[in-house]
PDB file of C-alpha atoms in Angstrom:
ATOM      1  CA  MET Y  17      -0.059  -0.113   0.030  1.00 67.00           C
ATOM      2  CA  ARG Y  18       1.291   3.375  -1.081  1.00 71.00           C
ATOM      3  CA  VAL Y  19       0.611   6.602   1.240  1.00 69.00           C
ATOM      4  CA  ILE Y  20       0.305   9.704  -0.446  1.00 70.00           C
ATOM      5  CA  PRO Y  21       0.994  12.808   1.761  1.00 68.00           C
ATOM      6  CA  THR Y  22      -1.846  15.335   2.103  1.00 64.00           C
ATOM      7  CA  PRO Y  23      -1.500  18.905   2.113  1.00 65.00           C
ATOM      8  CA  ASP Y  24      -1.769  20.757   5.469  1.00 63.00           C
ATOM      9  CA  ALA Y  25      -5.203  21.662   6.082  1.00 62.00           C
ATOM     10  CA  THR Y  26      -4.239  24.787   8.292  1.00 64.00           C
ATOM     11  CA  PRO Y  27      -5.298  27.806   6.384  1.00 65.00           C
ATOM     12  CA  THR Y  28      -2.506  30.330   5.274  1.00 67.00           C
ATOM     13  CA  PRO Y  29      -3.121  33.801   6.428  1.00 72.00           C
ATOM     14  CA  ALA Y  30      -4.225  36.223   3.739  1.00 78.00           C
ATOM     15  CA  VAL Y  31      -1.374  38.569   2.857  1.00 81.00           C
ATOM     16  CA  PRO Y  32      -2.914  41.910   2.222  1.00 83.00           C
ATOM     17  CA  VAL Y  33      -2.328  43.209  -1.392  1.00 80.00           C
ATOM     18  CA  PRO Y  34      -0.751  46.571  -1.190  1.00 84.00           C
ATOM     19  CA  ALA Y  35      -2.863  49.243  -3.374  1.00 82.00           C
ATOM     20  CA  PRO Y  36      -1.323  50.303  -6.568  1.00 86.00           C
ATOM     21  CA  THR Y  37       0.782  53.536  -6.496  1.00 93.00           C
ATOM     22  CA  SER Y  38       0.044  54.265 -10.079  1.00 96.00           C
ATOM     23  CA  VAL Y  39      -2.348  53.066 -13.042  1.00 97.00           C
ATOM     24  CA  SER Y  40      -2.151  52.788 -16.831  1.00 97.00           C
ATOM     25  CA  LEU Y  41      -4.955  54.704 -18.447  1.00 98.00           C
ATOM     26  CA  PHE Y  42      -6.155  54.997 -21.878  1.00 98.00           C
ATOM     27  CA  LEU Y  43      -7.130  58.388 -23.134  1.00 98.00           C
ATOM     28  CA  GLN Y  44      -9.645  58.764 -26.199  1.00 96.00           C
ATOM     29  CA  ILE Y  45     -10.643  61.744 -28.144  1.00 93.00           C
ATOM     30  CA  GLY Y  46     -12.723  60.674 -31.128  1.00 89.00           C
ATOM     31  CA  ARG Y  47     -10.977  57.743 -32.786  1.00 89.00           C
ATOM     32  CA  GLN Y  48      -7.520  58.483 -31.207  1.00 94.00           C
ATOM     33  CA  VAL Y  49      -6.530  56.691 -28.175  1.00 96.00           C
ATOM     34  CA  LYS Y  50      -3.289  57.069 -26.180  1.00 97.00           C
ATOM     35  CA  LYS Y  51      -1.924  55.475 -23.144  1.00 98.00           C
ATOM     36  CA  THR Y  52      -0.685  57.261 -20.036  1.00 98.00           C
ATOM     37  CA  THR Y  53       0.230  56.427 -16.613  1.00 97.00           C
ATOM     38  CA  VAL Y  54      -0.725  58.531 -13.380  1.00 97.00           C
ATOM     39  CA  GLU Y  55       0.211  58.241  -9.811  1.00 96.00           C
ATOM     40  CA  LEU Y  56      -2.560  57.566  -7.257  1.00 95.00           C
ATOM     41  CA  PRO Y  57      -4.028  59.244  -5.578  1.00 95.00           C
ATOM     42  CA  THR Y  58      -4.943  61.468  -8.586  1.00 96.00           C
ATOM     43  CA  SER Y  59      -7.423  64.316  -9.289  1.00 97.00           C
ATOM     44  CA  LEU Y  60      -9.726  65.475 -11.981  1.00 96.00           C
ATOM     45  CA  SER Y  61      -7.269  68.122 -12.934  1.00 94.00           C
ATOM     46  CA  THR Y  62      -4.310  65.865 -13.344  1.00 96.00           C
ATOM     47  CA  ILE Y  63      -6.425  63.626 -15.682  1.00 97.00           C
ATOM     48  CA  LYS Y  64      -7.554  66.886 -17.809  1.00 95.00           C
ATOM     49  CA  LEU Y  65      -3.747  67.953 -17.745  1.00 95.00           C
ATOM     50  CA  CYS Y  66      -2.967  64.450 -19.388  1.00 97.00           C
ATOM     51  CA  PHE Y  67      -5.413  64.995 -22.142  1.00 96.00           C
ATOM     52  CA  MET Y  68      -3.855  68.371 -22.855  1.00 94.00           C
ATOM     53  CA  GLU Y  69      -0.143  66.986 -22.895  1.00 96.00           C
ATOM     54  CA  ARG Y  70      -0.906  63.599 -24.769  1.00 96.00           C
ATOM     55  CA  PHE Y  71      -3.166  65.317 -27.393  1.00 94.00           C
ATOM     56  CA  GLU Y  72      -1.825  68.629 -27.364  1.00 92.00           C
ATOM     57  CA  TYR Y  73      -5.441  69.553 -26.728  1.00 90.00           C
ATOM     58  CA  ASP Y  74      -6.116  73.132 -25.830  1.00 88.00           C
ATOM     59  CA  PRO Y  75      -9.875  73.881 -24.995  1.00 84.00           C
ATOM     60  CA  GLY Y  76      -8.953  77.737 -25.377  1.00 79.00           C
ATOM     61  CA  LYS Y  77     -11.335  80.111 -23.732  1.00 74.00           C
ATOM     62  CA  GLU Y  78     -13.979  77.518 -23.420  1.00 71.00           C
ATOM     63  CA  ASP Y  79     -14.747  75.332 -20.436  1.00 82.00           C
ATOM     64  CA  PHE Y  80     -12.929  72.108 -20.392  1.00 88.00           C
ATOM     65  CA  PRO Y  81     -15.180  69.268 -21.491  1.00 92.00           C
ATOM     66  CA  GLU Y  82     -16.479  66.728 -18.975  1.00 93.00           C
ATOM     67  CA  VAL Y  83     -14.289  63.597 -18.842  1.00 96.00           C
ATOM     68  CA  TYR Y  84     -16.138  60.370 -19.181  1.00 97.00           C
ATOM     69  CA  ILE Y  85     -15.274  56.741 -17.823  1.00 98.00           C
ATOM     70  CA  ARG Y  86     -16.247  53.508 -19.653  1.00 96.00           C
ATOM     71  CA  ASP Y  87     -17.529  50.749 -17.638  1.00 95.00           C
ATOM     72  CA  PRO Y  88     -15.853  47.618 -18.618  1.00 91.00           C
ATOM     73  CA  ARG Y  89     -18.698  45.259 -17.810  1.00 92.00           C
ATOM     74  CA  THR Y  90     -21.359  47.153 -19.786  1.00 95.00           C
ATOM     75  CA  GLY Y  91     -19.544  49.554 -22.207  1.00 93.00           C
ATOM     76  CA  VAL Y  92     -21.673  52.525 -21.034  1.00 95.00           C
ATOM     77  CA  GLN Y  93     -19.869  55.858 -20.748  1.00 95.00           C
ATOM     78  CA  PHE Y  94     -20.742  58.010 -17.759  1.00 96.00           C
ATOM     79  CA  GLU Y  95     -19.085  61.272 -16.144  1.00 96.00           C
ATOM     80  CA  LEU Y  96     -16.169  60.602 -14.135  1.00 97.00           C
ATOM     81  CA  GLU Y  97     -16.816  62.039 -10.812  1.00 95.00           C
ATOM     82  CA  ASP Y  98     -15.063  59.581  -8.258  1.00 96.00           C
ATOM     83  CA  MET Y  99     -11.304  59.029  -8.716  1.00 96.00           C
ATOM     84  CA  ASP Y 100     -11.715  55.774  -6.878  1.00 94.00           C
ATOM     85  CA  ASP Y 101     -13.479  54.286 -10.156  1.00 95.00           C
ATOM     86  CA  LEU Y 102      -9.845  54.433 -11.734  1.00 96.00           C
ATOM     87  CA  ARG Y 103      -8.568  51.003 -12.304  1.00 95.00           C
ATOM     88  CA  GLU Y 104      -5.375  49.593 -14.478  1.00 96.00           C
ATOM     89  CA  GLY Y 105      -6.562  49.770 -18.094  1.00 96.00           C
ATOM     90  CA  THR Y 106      -9.466  52.195 -17.527  1.00 97.00           C
ATOM     91  CA  VAL Y 107     -10.592  54.089 -20.739  1.00 97.00           C
ATOM     92  CA  LEU Y 108     -11.442  57.652 -20.053  1.00 98.00           C
ATOM     93  CA  SER Y 109     -12.890  59.968 -22.997  1.00 97.00           C
ATOM     94  CA  LEU Y 110     -13.753  63.576 -23.956  1.00 93.00           C
ATOM     95  CA  ASN Y 111     -16.733  63.832 -26.253  1.00 81.00           C
ATOM     96  CA  ILE Y 112     -15.280  66.577 -28.536  1.00 80.00           C
ATOM     97  CA  GLU Y 113     -14.366  64.960 -31.667  1.00 57.00           C
ATOM     98  CA  ARG Y 114     -15.849  67.645 -33.978  1.00 58.00           C
ATOM     99  CA  GLU Y 115     -13.992  70.424 -32.045  1.00 58.00           C
ATOM    100  CA  TYR Y 116     -10.763  68.564 -31.860  1.00 53.00           C
ATOM    101  CA  THR Y 117     -10.791  67.808 -35.541  1.00 54.00           C
ATOM    102  CA  ARG Y 118     -11.248  71.391 -36.160  1.00 59.00           C
ATOM    103  CA  GLN Y 119      -8.221  72.382 -33.945  1.00 60.00           C
ATOM    104  CA  ILE Y 120      -5.989  69.879 -35.671  1.00 56.00           C
ATOM    105  CA  SER Y 121      -6.987  71.222 -39.090  1.00 53.00           C
ATOM    106  CA  ARG Y 122      -6.249  74.734 -38.080  1.00 59.00           C
ATOM    107  CA  THR Y 123      -2.968  73.620 -36.511  1.00 58.00           C
ATOM    108  CA  VAL Y 124      -1.927  72.058 -39.673  1.00 52.00           C
ATOM    109  CA  ALA Y 125      -3.154  74.927 -41.720  1.00 58.00           C
ATOM    110  CA  ASP Y 126      -1.092  77.256 -39.771  1.00 61.00           C
ATOM    111  CA  LYS Y 127       2.290  75.154 -40.436  1.00 54.00           C
TER     112      LYS Y 127
END
């Protein structure tokens, strides 16, 4: 007869997983998507600055458009209000495709 050792039934204590210090986000304007990394905790102002830097987006004298977050389960986009909703791989967007396209056209025409 062969005896097979069984694993110890004593549960091992759960090791707490440290909260991430940064997350990679996908920023979208129209059909263009760019990846960025932000340090946590972050603010809406920092997110808006990322859009401005990554896309060279300048809303000019207009108010900055609302930032939307995409729910990964349903695909529904809603206004980003709680920074705790940000997770690794979150997609954020500005719904300004027409305005951004006009701004790019003006920039190209000026060169």
